[in-house]
Amino acid sequence: MSSEHLALAEHFHAAYGRTCTGIWAAPGRVNLIGEHTDYNGGFVLPFALPQVSEVAAAAREDRMVHVRSLLNGETAEFSLDGLAPGVVTGWAAYAAGVLWSLEQAGHRLPGLDLLIDSTVPIGAGLSSSAALECSVVLAATDLAGVDLPAAELARLAQHAENDFVGMPCGIMDQMASVAAEAEHALLLDTRSMSTEQVPFTLAPDDLALLVIDSRAEHRLVDGEYAARRAQCEAGARTLGVQSLRELTDDGVAPEELPARLPDEVTLRRVRHVLTENARVLAAREALRTGAYAQLGEILSASHASARDDFEITVEETDTMVQTLLSVPASDHVQPALGARQVGGGFGGCVIALIQADSFDGLLAAVQDNARRRGFTEPTGFLAHASAGARRLA
């Protein structure tokens, strides 16, 4: 057991007066490309981060669940008997919702003692909630002796977030957390749930993926995300299709949409989904062939679509992307090959495909931009594709 895992085990013993059975982890994710396509039956291309949610856990002899967080020092207690949406709220609802989802699917669980820690930035659009859900679902199924495939674990975690927490997300975040592989991006067809591991290693080409947390307020459950989903569903109904994915299958061109969608807002939402699906498939080919300049163009085009057609960007992320793409070239820094806002929108992170040695200069440029505009100073790191959910100890 590593020193970090030993420390979590010691915290568990201090909290519960007994030894944990094991420690499980699930990562956050960066979605390289494919925003708001997952709940429309489309394609996404995320990868798992090194940053993870960890849970030390042990079964109890009763049906009570005790959950504690090292992030905020808070605790929650509830019974599995009578557990239902609304019984547990706040951060603990993500853990409780997973257990509720498992029981709803017919998997009877023992009571649990859970101690949670995480290195996934919260509210940054890197899916800290899915990481928490997937670490708990993995721990709970292991302790209950339930063996489920990755896609089913993801579905149960998504069910928890949709119907217990009340966030109408698609399944991308949970699938990335449980099914991603190190040094690969995960191409996921969210309609068929088929996956493809796409090699994703930038270092041999002296490139890197910069992730910058704008630290802008990140708002999703207040209705904007749900509104976008409803607008997409309305567009599908108008077009007479089950999901907007069918437009891709049918070879519909973006230029055909105005004649079929008289409402301007619906038109823009549908156009984003159609063009974003095409960008995901193009990004896969760019990774396969090492066409990184093309990949950069795809990322920037995705941001423009998210800004203009889906209207989910904010001033902080828009100016950050502009800065990354237009910083003056010098011996110490080169402009990003491409950049875009990632996550559900309305704040969160920006990613940029960069020359690896430009990290310091580009981060300094976006921090200077934030200071001049009176924004909260952003933070950044270089991300690489890491392993999905697993037992650590």
Short mmCIF file of C-alpha atoms in Angstrom, two decimals:
data_model
loop_
_atom_site.label_atom_id
_atom_site.label_comp_id
_atom_site.label_asym_id
_atom_site.label_seq_id
_atom_site.Cartn_x
_atom_site.Cartn_y
_atom_site.Cartn_z
CA MET A 1 0.00 0.00 0.00
CA SER A 2 1.41 3.39 -1.00
CA SER A 3 1.90 6.14 1.56
CA GLU A 4 -1.12 8.03 0.18
CA HIS A 5 -3.36 4.98 0.40
CA LEU A 6 -1.99 4.18 3.85
CA ALA A 7 -2.91 7.69 4.97
CA LEU A 8 -6.50 7.24 3.73
CA ALA A 9 -6.71 3.88 5.50
CA GLU A 10 -5.46 5.51 8.70
CA HIS A 11 -8.07 8.27 8.37
CA PHE A 12 -10.72 5.56 7.96
CA HIS A 13 -9.55 3.83 11.14
CA ALA A 14 -9.62 7.13 13.01
CA ALA A 15 -13.12 7.90 11.75
CA TYR A 16 -14.73 4.49 12.27
CA GLY A 17 -12.53 2.69 14.80
CA ARG A 18 -11.87 -0.26 12.48
CA THR A 19 -9.87 -1.23 9.43
CA CYS A 20 -11.21 -0.58 5.95
CA THR A 21 -11.66 -3.55 3.65
CA GLY A 22 -10.19 -1.74 0.67
CA ILE A 23 -9.69 1.49 -1.23
CA TRP A 24 -11.25 2.15 -4.64
CA ALA A 25 -10.62 5.00 -7.07
CA ALA A 26 -12.31 6.47 -10.12
CA PRO A 27 -10.92 9.34 -12.21
CA GLY A 28 -12.27 12.60 -13.42
CA ARG A 29 -12.20 13.13 -17.15
CA VAL A 30 -11.46 15.61 -19.86
CA ASN A 31 -13.69 15.41 -22.89
CA LEU A 32 -11.33 16.00 -25.77
CA ILE A 33 -14.27 16.58 -28.13
CA GLY A 34 -18.01 15.87 -28.23
CA GLU A 35 -19.96 18.33 -26.06
CA HIS A 36 -23.67 17.79 -25.40
CA THR A 37 -23.75 14.95 -27.92
CA ASP A 38 -24.04 12.12 -25.39
CA TYR A 39 -27.69 12.60 -24.43
CA ASN A 40 -28.45 12.99 -28.15
CA GLY A 41 -27.22 9.46 -28.96
CA GLY A 42 -24.02 10.81 -30.50
CA PHE A 43 -20.26 10.35 -30.28
CA VAL A 44 -17.85 11.55 -27.59
CA LEU A 45 -14.08 11.26 -27.15
CA PRO A 46 -13.10 11.70 -23.48
CA PHE A 47 -10.07 10.45 -21.59
CA ALA A 48 -9.49 9.78 -17.90
CA LEU A 49 -7.37 12.06 -15.74
CA PRO A 50 -4.76 11.08 -13.14
CA GLN A 51 -6.88 12.98 -10.61
CA VAL A 52 -9.25 10.60 -8.85
CA SER A 53 -11.98 10.26 -6.26
CA GLU A 54 -10.96 7.69 -3.66
CA VAL A 55 -13.17 5.84 -1.21
CA ALA A 56 -12.03 3.69 1.69
CA ALA A 57 -14.86 1.37 2.63
CA ALA A 58 -16.00 -1.52 4.75
CA ALA A 59 -19.32 -3.34 5.01
CA ARG A 60 -21.51 -3.13 8.10
CA GLU A 61 -23.75 -5.78 9.61
CA ASP A 62 -26.80 -3.50 9.52
CA ARG A 63 -28.37 -1.50 6.68
CA MET A 64 -26.98 1.86 7.74
CA VAL A 65 -24.58 3.90 5.63
CA HIS A 66 -22.14 6.33 7.19
CA VAL A 67 -20.27 8.53 4.73
CA ARG A 68 -17.60 11.10 5.54
CA SER A 69 -15.64 13.49 3.34
CA LEU A 70 -12.06 14.53 3.92
CA LEU A 71 -12.66 17.45 1.55
CA ASN A 72 -15.11 19.31 3.77
CA GLY A 73 -15.10 17.33 7.03
CA GLU A 74 -18.84 16.71 6.75
CA THR A 75 -20.68 13.47 7.47
CA ALA A 76 -23.99 11.95 6.46
CA GLU A 77 -25.89 8.95 7.78
CA PHE A 78 -28.87 7.18 6.26
CA SER A 79 -30.49 3.78 5.97
CA LEU A 80 -30.65 1.77 2.78
CA ASP A 81 -34.19 0.89 3.81
CA GLY A 82 -36.48 3.63 2.60
CA LEU A 83 -33.72 5.41 0.69
CA ALA A 84 -35.30 7.58 -2.01
CA PRO A 85 -34.61 10.81 -3.91
CA GLY A 86 -34.73 13.76 -1.53
CA VAL A 87 -33.79 11.75 1.57
CA VAL A 88 -30.10 12.70 1.21
CA THR A 89 -29.07 16.04 -0.26
CA GLY A 90 -25.88 17.95 -0.98
CA TRP A 91 -22.57 16.27 -1.80
CA ALA A 92 -23.59 13.02 -0.05
CA ALA A 93 -26.48 12.58 -2.50
CA TYR A 94 -24.01 11.42 -5.15
CA ALA A 95 -22.89 8.53 -2.95
CA ALA A 96 -26.38 7.78 -1.68
CA GLY A 97 -27.80 7.90 -5.20
CA VAL A 98 -25.42 5.21 -6.41
CA LEU A 99 -26.46 2.88 -3.58
CA TRP A 100 -30.13 3.64 -4.29
CA SER A 101 -29.56 2.93 -7.98
CA LEU A 102 -27.95 -0.43 -7.21
CA GLU A 103 -30.81 -1.43 -4.96
CA GLN A 104 -33.36 -0.28 -7.54
CA ALA A 105 -31.65 -2.65 -9.99
CA GLY A 106 -32.16 -5.55 -7.58
CA HIS A 107 -28.72 -5.70 -5.97
CA ARG A 108 -29.19 -5.90 -2.20
CA LEU A 109 -26.34 -4.19 -0.40
CA PRO A 110 -24.97 -4.37 3.11
CA GLY A 111 -24.64 -1.23 5.17
CA LEU A 112 -21.39 0.62 4.54
CA ASP A 113 -18.88 2.88 6.18
CA LEU A 114 -17.39 5.17 3.52
CA LEU A 115 -14.59 7.71 3.72
CA ILE A 116 -14.16 9.85 0.61
CA ASP A 117 -11.28 11.95 -0.63
CA SER A 118 -10.64 13.46 -4.06
CA THR A 119 -8.04 15.25 -6.11
CA VAL A 120 -10.49 16.05 -8.96
CA PRO A 121 -11.13 19.82 -9.01
CA ILE A 122 -14.74 20.49 -8.01
CA GLY A 123 -16.89 22.64 -10.26
CA ALA A 124 -14.28 22.77 -13.02
CA GLY A 125 -16.11 20.69 -15.61
CA LEU A 126 -13.80 17.71 -15.04
CA SER A 127 -16.61 15.52 -13.71
CA SER A 128 -15.81 15.30 -10.03
CA SER A 129 -19.37 14.08 -9.47
CA ALA A 130 -19.01 11.09 -11.83
CA ALA A 131 -15.66 10.26 -10.25
CA LEU A 132 -17.33 10.14 -6.83
CA GLU A 133 -20.23 8.08 -8.14
CA CYS A 134 -18.00 5.57 -9.89
CA SER A 135 -15.62 5.10 -6.96
CA VAL A 136 -18.60 4.38 -4.70
CA VAL A 137 -20.35 2.08 -7.18
CA LEU A 138 -17.14 0.08 -7.58
CA ALA A 139 -16.61 -0.18 -3.82
CA ALA A 140 -20.24 -1.11 -3.14
CA THR A 141 -20.40 -3.82 -5.79
CA ASP A 142 -17.09 -5.32 -4.69
CA LEU A 143 -18.18 -5.44 -1.06
CA ALA A 144 -21.56 -6.91 -2.03
CA GLY A 145 -19.95 -9.54 -4.25
CA VAL A 146 -21.70 -8.17 -7.35
CA ASP A 147 -19.77 -8.42 -10.63
CA LEU A 148 -21.03 -6.01 -13.30
CA PRO A 149 -19.56 -4.93 -16.66
CA ALA A 150 -18.24 -1.41 -17.03
CA ALA A 151 -21.19 -0.22 -19.12
CA GLU A 152 -23.66 -1.35 -16.44
CA LEU A 153 -21.67 0.34 -13.67
CA ALA A 154 -21.74 3.53 -15.73
CA ARG A 155 -25.47 3.22 -16.37
CA LEU A 156 -26.21 2.78 -12.67
CA ALA A 157 -24.08 5.80 -11.80
CA GLN A 158 -25.81 7.88 -14.46
CA HIS A 159 -29.20 6.76 -13.14
CA ALA A 160 -28.16 8.03 -9.72
CA GLU A 161 -27.21 11.45 -11.07
CA ASN A 162 -30.29 11.75 -13.28
CA ASP A 163 -32.98 10.49 -10.93
CA PHE A 164 -31.57 10.86 -7.41
CA VAL A 165 -29.48 14.04 -7.67
CA GLY A 166 -31.63 15.56 -10.42
CA MET A 167 -28.96 16.35 -13.00
CA PRO A 168 -30.06 15.20 -16.52
CA CYS A 169 -26.57 14.30 -17.74
CA GLY A 170 -25.73 11.80 -20.44
CA ILE A 171 -23.57 8.75 -19.83
CA MET A 172 -20.23 10.03 -21.11
CA ASP A 173 -18.74 11.06 -17.77
CA GLN A 174 -19.48 7.78 -16.06
CA MET A 175 -18.28 5.67 -19.01
CA ALA A 176 -15.03 7.63 -19.22
CA SER A 177 -14.50 7.10 -15.50
CA VAL A 178 -15.02 3.32 -15.55
CA ALA A 179 -13.87 2.30 -19.03
CA ALA A 180 -10.97 4.55 -20.05
CA GLU A 181 -7.48 3.13 -20.50
CA ALA A 182 -4.12 4.77 -19.90
CA GLU A 183 -2.63 6.53 -22.94
CA HIS A 184 -5.91 6.29 -24.83
CA ALA A 185 -8.97 8.38 -25.45
CA LEU A 186 -12.29 6.56 -25.34
CA LEU A 187 -14.43 6.87 -28.46
CA LEU A 188 -17.93 6.13 -27.22
CA ASP A 189 -21.01 5.70 -29.35
CA THR A 190 -23.60 6.64 -26.75
CA ARG A 191 -26.43 5.03 -28.71
CA SER A 192 -24.96 1.54 -29.11
CA MET A 193 -22.57 1.91 -26.13
CA SER A 194 -19.78 0.52 -28.29
CA THR A 195 -16.31 1.80 -27.46
CA GLU A 196 -12.95 2.13 -29.16
CA GLN A 197 -9.67 2.85 -27.40
CA VAL A 198 -7.89 5.48 -29.50
CA PRO A 199 -4.16 5.91 -28.79
CA PHE A 200 -3.56 9.35 -27.30
CA THR A 201 0.05 10.17 -26.49
CA LEU A 202 1.33 13.64 -27.28
CA ALA A 203 4.77 13.65 -25.66
CA PRO A 204 6.61 11.89 -28.52
CA ASP A 205 5.65 14.84 -30.74
CA ASP A 206 6.67 17.42 -28.10
CA LEU A 207 3.02 18.34 -27.62
CA ALA A 208 0.83 18.45 -24.51
CA LEU A 209 -2.74 19.08 -23.50
CA LEU A 210 -3.08 22.07 -21.22
CA VAL A 211 -6.09 22.12 -18.90
CA ILE A 212 -6.94 25.49 -17.38
CA ASP A 213 -9.59 25.91 -14.72
CA SER A 214 -11.18 29.28 -15.40
CA ARG A 215 -12.54 29.28 -11.83
CA ALA A 216 -15.60 30.99 -13.23
CA GLU A 217 -18.77 30.07 -11.40
CA HIS A 218 -19.92 26.70 -12.74
CA ARG A 219 -23.70 26.40 -12.93
CA LEU A 220 -25.50 23.37 -14.29
CA VAL A 221 -28.38 22.20 -12.12
CA ASP A 222 -29.94 25.68 -12.12
CA GLY A 223 -31.71 24.85 -15.37
CA GLU A 224 -29.44 25.82 -18.26
CA TYR A 225 -28.18 22.29 -18.92
CA ALA A 226 -31.71 20.90 -18.71
CA ALA A 227 -32.92 23.64 -21.05
CA ARG A 228 -30.34 22.69 -23.69
CA ARG A 229 -31.38 19.06 -23.48
CA ALA A 230 -35.06 20.00 -23.83
CA GLN A 231 -34.25 22.16 -26.87
CA CYS A 232 -32.44 19.26 -28.53
CA GLU A 233 -35.35 16.94 -27.85
CA ALA A 234 -37.74 19.50 -29.31
CA GLY A 235 -35.59 19.71 -32.41
CA ALA A 236 -35.64 15.93 -32.80
CA ARG A 237 -39.44 15.93 -32.58
CA THR A 238 -39.73 18.65 -35.21
CA LEU A 239 -37.43 16.72 -37.52
CA GLY A 240 -39.29 13.46 -36.91
CA VAL A 241 -36.33 11.52 -35.51
CA GLN A 242 -35.86 9.66 -32.23
CA SER A 243 -32.56 11.40 -31.54
CA LEU A 244 -30.36 13.95 -33.28
CA ARG A 245 -27.82 11.18 -33.92
CA GLU A 246 -30.04 10.05 -36.81
CA LEU A 247 -29.09 13.21 -38.68
CA THR A 248 -25.50 11.98 -38.79
CA ASP A 249 -26.58 8.51 -39.89
CA ASP A 250 -28.75 10.01 -42.63
CA GLY A 251 -25.97 12.24 -43.94
CA VAL A 252 -27.88 15.47 -43.27
CA ALA A 253 -25.75 18.52 -44.04
CA PRO A 254 -25.86 21.57 -41.73
CA GLU A 255 -26.99 23.68 -44.69
CA GLU A 256 -30.20 21.66 -44.90
CA LEU A 257 -31.35 22.52 -41.39
CA PRO A 258 -32.74 26.07 -41.80
CA ALA A 259 -35.47 24.90 -44.18
CA ARG A 260 -36.56 22.23 -41.69
CA LEU A 261 -36.25 24.15 -38.41
CA PRO A 262 -38.02 27.50 -38.50
CA ASP A 263 -37.20 28.35 -34.88
CA GLU A 264 -33.77 30.02 -34.77
CA VAL A 265 -32.80 28.82 -31.29
CA THR A 266 -33.71 25.21 -32.03
CA LEU A 267 -31.83 25.45 -35.32
CA ARG A 268 -28.63 26.53 -33.59
CA ARG A 269 -28.88 23.81 -30.94
CA VAL A 270 -29.41 21.09 -33.54
CA ARG A 271 -26.65 22.42 -35.76
CA HIS A 272 -24.18 22.26 -32.89
CA VAL A 273 -24.98 18.60 -32.22
CA LEU A 274 -24.78 17.65 -35.90
CA THR A 275 -21.47 19.40 -36.48
CA GLU A 276 -20.02 18.27 -33.16
CA ASN A 277 -20.63 14.63 -34.01
CA ALA A 278 -18.69 15.18 -37.22
CA ARG A 279 -15.88 16.82 -35.26
CA VAL A 280 -15.61 13.83 -32.92
CA LEU A 281 -15.12 11.43 -35.81
CA ALA A 282 -12.66 13.80 -37.47
CA ALA A 283 -10.70 14.07 -34.21
CA ARG A 284 -10.43 10.29 -34.01
CA GLU A 285 -8.89 10.23 -37.48
CA ALA A 286 -6.54 13.08 -36.59
CA LEU A 287 -5.28 11.13 -33.57
CA ARG A 288 -4.88 7.96 -35.62
CA THR A 289 -2.77 9.76 -38.23
CA GLY A 290 -0.94 12.23 -36.00
CA ALA A 291 -2.55 15.20 -37.77
CA TYR A 292 -2.24 17.47 -34.75
CA ALA A 293 -2.62 20.77 -36.61
CA GLN A 294 -5.96 19.47 -37.84
CA LEU A 295 -6.87 18.34 -34.33
CA GLY A 296 -6.18 21.84 -33.08
CA GLU A 297 -8.50 23.31 -35.71
CA ILE A 298 -11.21 20.85 -34.66
CA LEU A 299 -10.93 21.91 -31.02
CA SER A 300 -11.21 25.59 -31.90
CA ALA A 301 -14.19 24.96 -34.19
CA SER A 302 -15.90 23.12 -31.33
CA HIS A 303 -15.48 26.15 -29.09
CA ALA A 304 -16.95 28.46 -31.72
CA SER A 305 -19.96 26.16 -32.04
CA ALA A 306 -20.41 25.96 -28.27
CA ARG A 307 -20.23 29.75 -28.11
CA ASP A 308 -22.40 30.69 -31.07
CA ASP A 309 -24.80 27.79 -31.62
CA PHE A 310 -25.15 26.15 -28.21
CA GLU A 311 -24.47 29.33 -26.19
CA ILE A 312 -22.83 27.63 -23.22
CA THR A 313 -19.58 29.57 -22.93
CA VAL A 314 -18.89 32.53 -20.65
CA GLU A 315 -16.73 35.61 -20.99
CA GLU A 316 -13.96 34.09 -18.90
CA THR A 317 -13.59 31.04 -21.14
CA ASP A 318 -14.11 32.94 -24.40
CA THR A 319 -11.31 35.39 -23.66
CA MET A 320 -9.11 32.56 -22.42
CA VAL A 321 -9.47 30.69 -25.71
CA GLN A 322 -8.78 33.88 -27.63
CA THR A 323 -5.64 34.52 -25.59
CA LEU A 324 -4.33 30.97 -26.05
CA LEU A 325 -4.75 31.15 -29.82
CA SER A 326 -3.37 34.66 -30.32
CA VAL A 327 -0.45 34.97 -27.89
CA PRO A 328 2.53 36.43 -29.80
CA ALA A 329 5.05 33.78 -30.80
CA SER A 330 8.53 34.01 -29.31
CA ASP A 331 11.46 31.82 -28.35
CA HIS A 332 9.64 30.91 -25.14
CA VAL A 333 6.03 30.47 -26.19
CA GLN A 334 4.00 29.47 -29.24
CA PRO A 335 0.24 29.99 -29.67
CA ALA A 336 -1.93 26.96 -28.99
CA LEU A 337 -2.75 24.77 -31.96
CA GLY A 338 -6.36 24.80 -30.79
CA ALA A 339 -8.44 25.43 -27.69
CA ARG A 340 -11.97 25.08 -26.43
CA GLN A 341 -14.15 25.16 -23.33
CA VAL A 342 -14.92 21.67 -22.03
CA GLY A 343 -17.66 20.25 -19.84
CA GLY A 344 -21.34 21.01 -19.63
CA GLY A 345 -20.74 24.71 -20.00
CA PHE A 346 -21.36 28.02 -18.22
CA GLY A 347 -17.89 28.04 -16.67
CA GLY A 348 -15.40 25.32 -15.95
CA CYS A 349 -12.23 24.47 -17.86
CA VAL A 350 -10.58 25.24 -21.16
CA ILE A 351 -8.25 22.76 -22.87
CA ALA A 352 -5.55 23.67 -25.34
CA LEU A 353 -3.34 21.57 -27.59
CA ILE A 354 0.08 23.16 -27.16
CA GLN A 355 3.79 22.81 -27.73
CA ALA A 356 4.93 21.21 -24.47
CA ASP A 357 7.55 23.87 -23.73
CA SER A 358 4.95 26.65 -24.05
CA PHE A 359 3.12 25.65 -20.86
CA ASP A 360 4.55 28.35 -18.60
CA GLY A 361 4.18 31.13 -21.15
CA LEU A 362 0.60 30.28 -22.11
CA LEU A 363 -0.54 29.88 -18.53
CA ALA A 364 1.06 33.22 -17.65
CA ALA A 365 -0.70 34.86 -20.60
CA VAL A 366 -4.19 33.66 -19.58
CA GLN A 367 -3.53 34.60 -15.95
CA ASP A 368 -2.48 38.09 -17.01
CA ASN A 369 -5.62 38.34 -19.15
CA ALA A 370 -7.76 37.37 -16.17
CA ARG A 371 -6.13 39.95 -13.90
CA ARG A 372 -6.61 42.72 -16.44
CA ARG A 373 -10.30 41.87 -16.80
CA GLY A 374 -10.94 41.48 -13.09
CA PHE A 375 -11.59 37.72 -13.31
CA THR A 376 -10.51 35.18 -10.72
CA GLU A 377 -7.01 34.00 -11.60
CA PRO A 378 -7.15 30.65 -13.39
CA THR A 379 -4.98 27.63 -12.60
CA GLY A 380 -3.63 25.06 -15.02
CA PHE A 381 -1.92 21.72 -15.43
CA LEU A 382 -0.82 19.36 -18.17
CA ALA A 383 -3.09 16.32 -18.53
CA HIS A 384 -2.31 12.88 -19.83
CA ALA A 385 -4.65 9.96 -20.45
CA SER A 386 -4.80 7.71 -17.40
CA ALA A 387 -6.50 4.52 -16.23
CA GLY A 388 -10.16 4.17 -15.35
CA ALA A 389 -11.83 3.03 -12.12
CA ARG A 390 -10.00 0.38 -10.13
CA ARG A 391 -9.34 -1.07 -6.71
CA LEU A 392 -6.17 0.37 -5.20
CA ALA A 393 -5.77 -1.67 -2.04
#
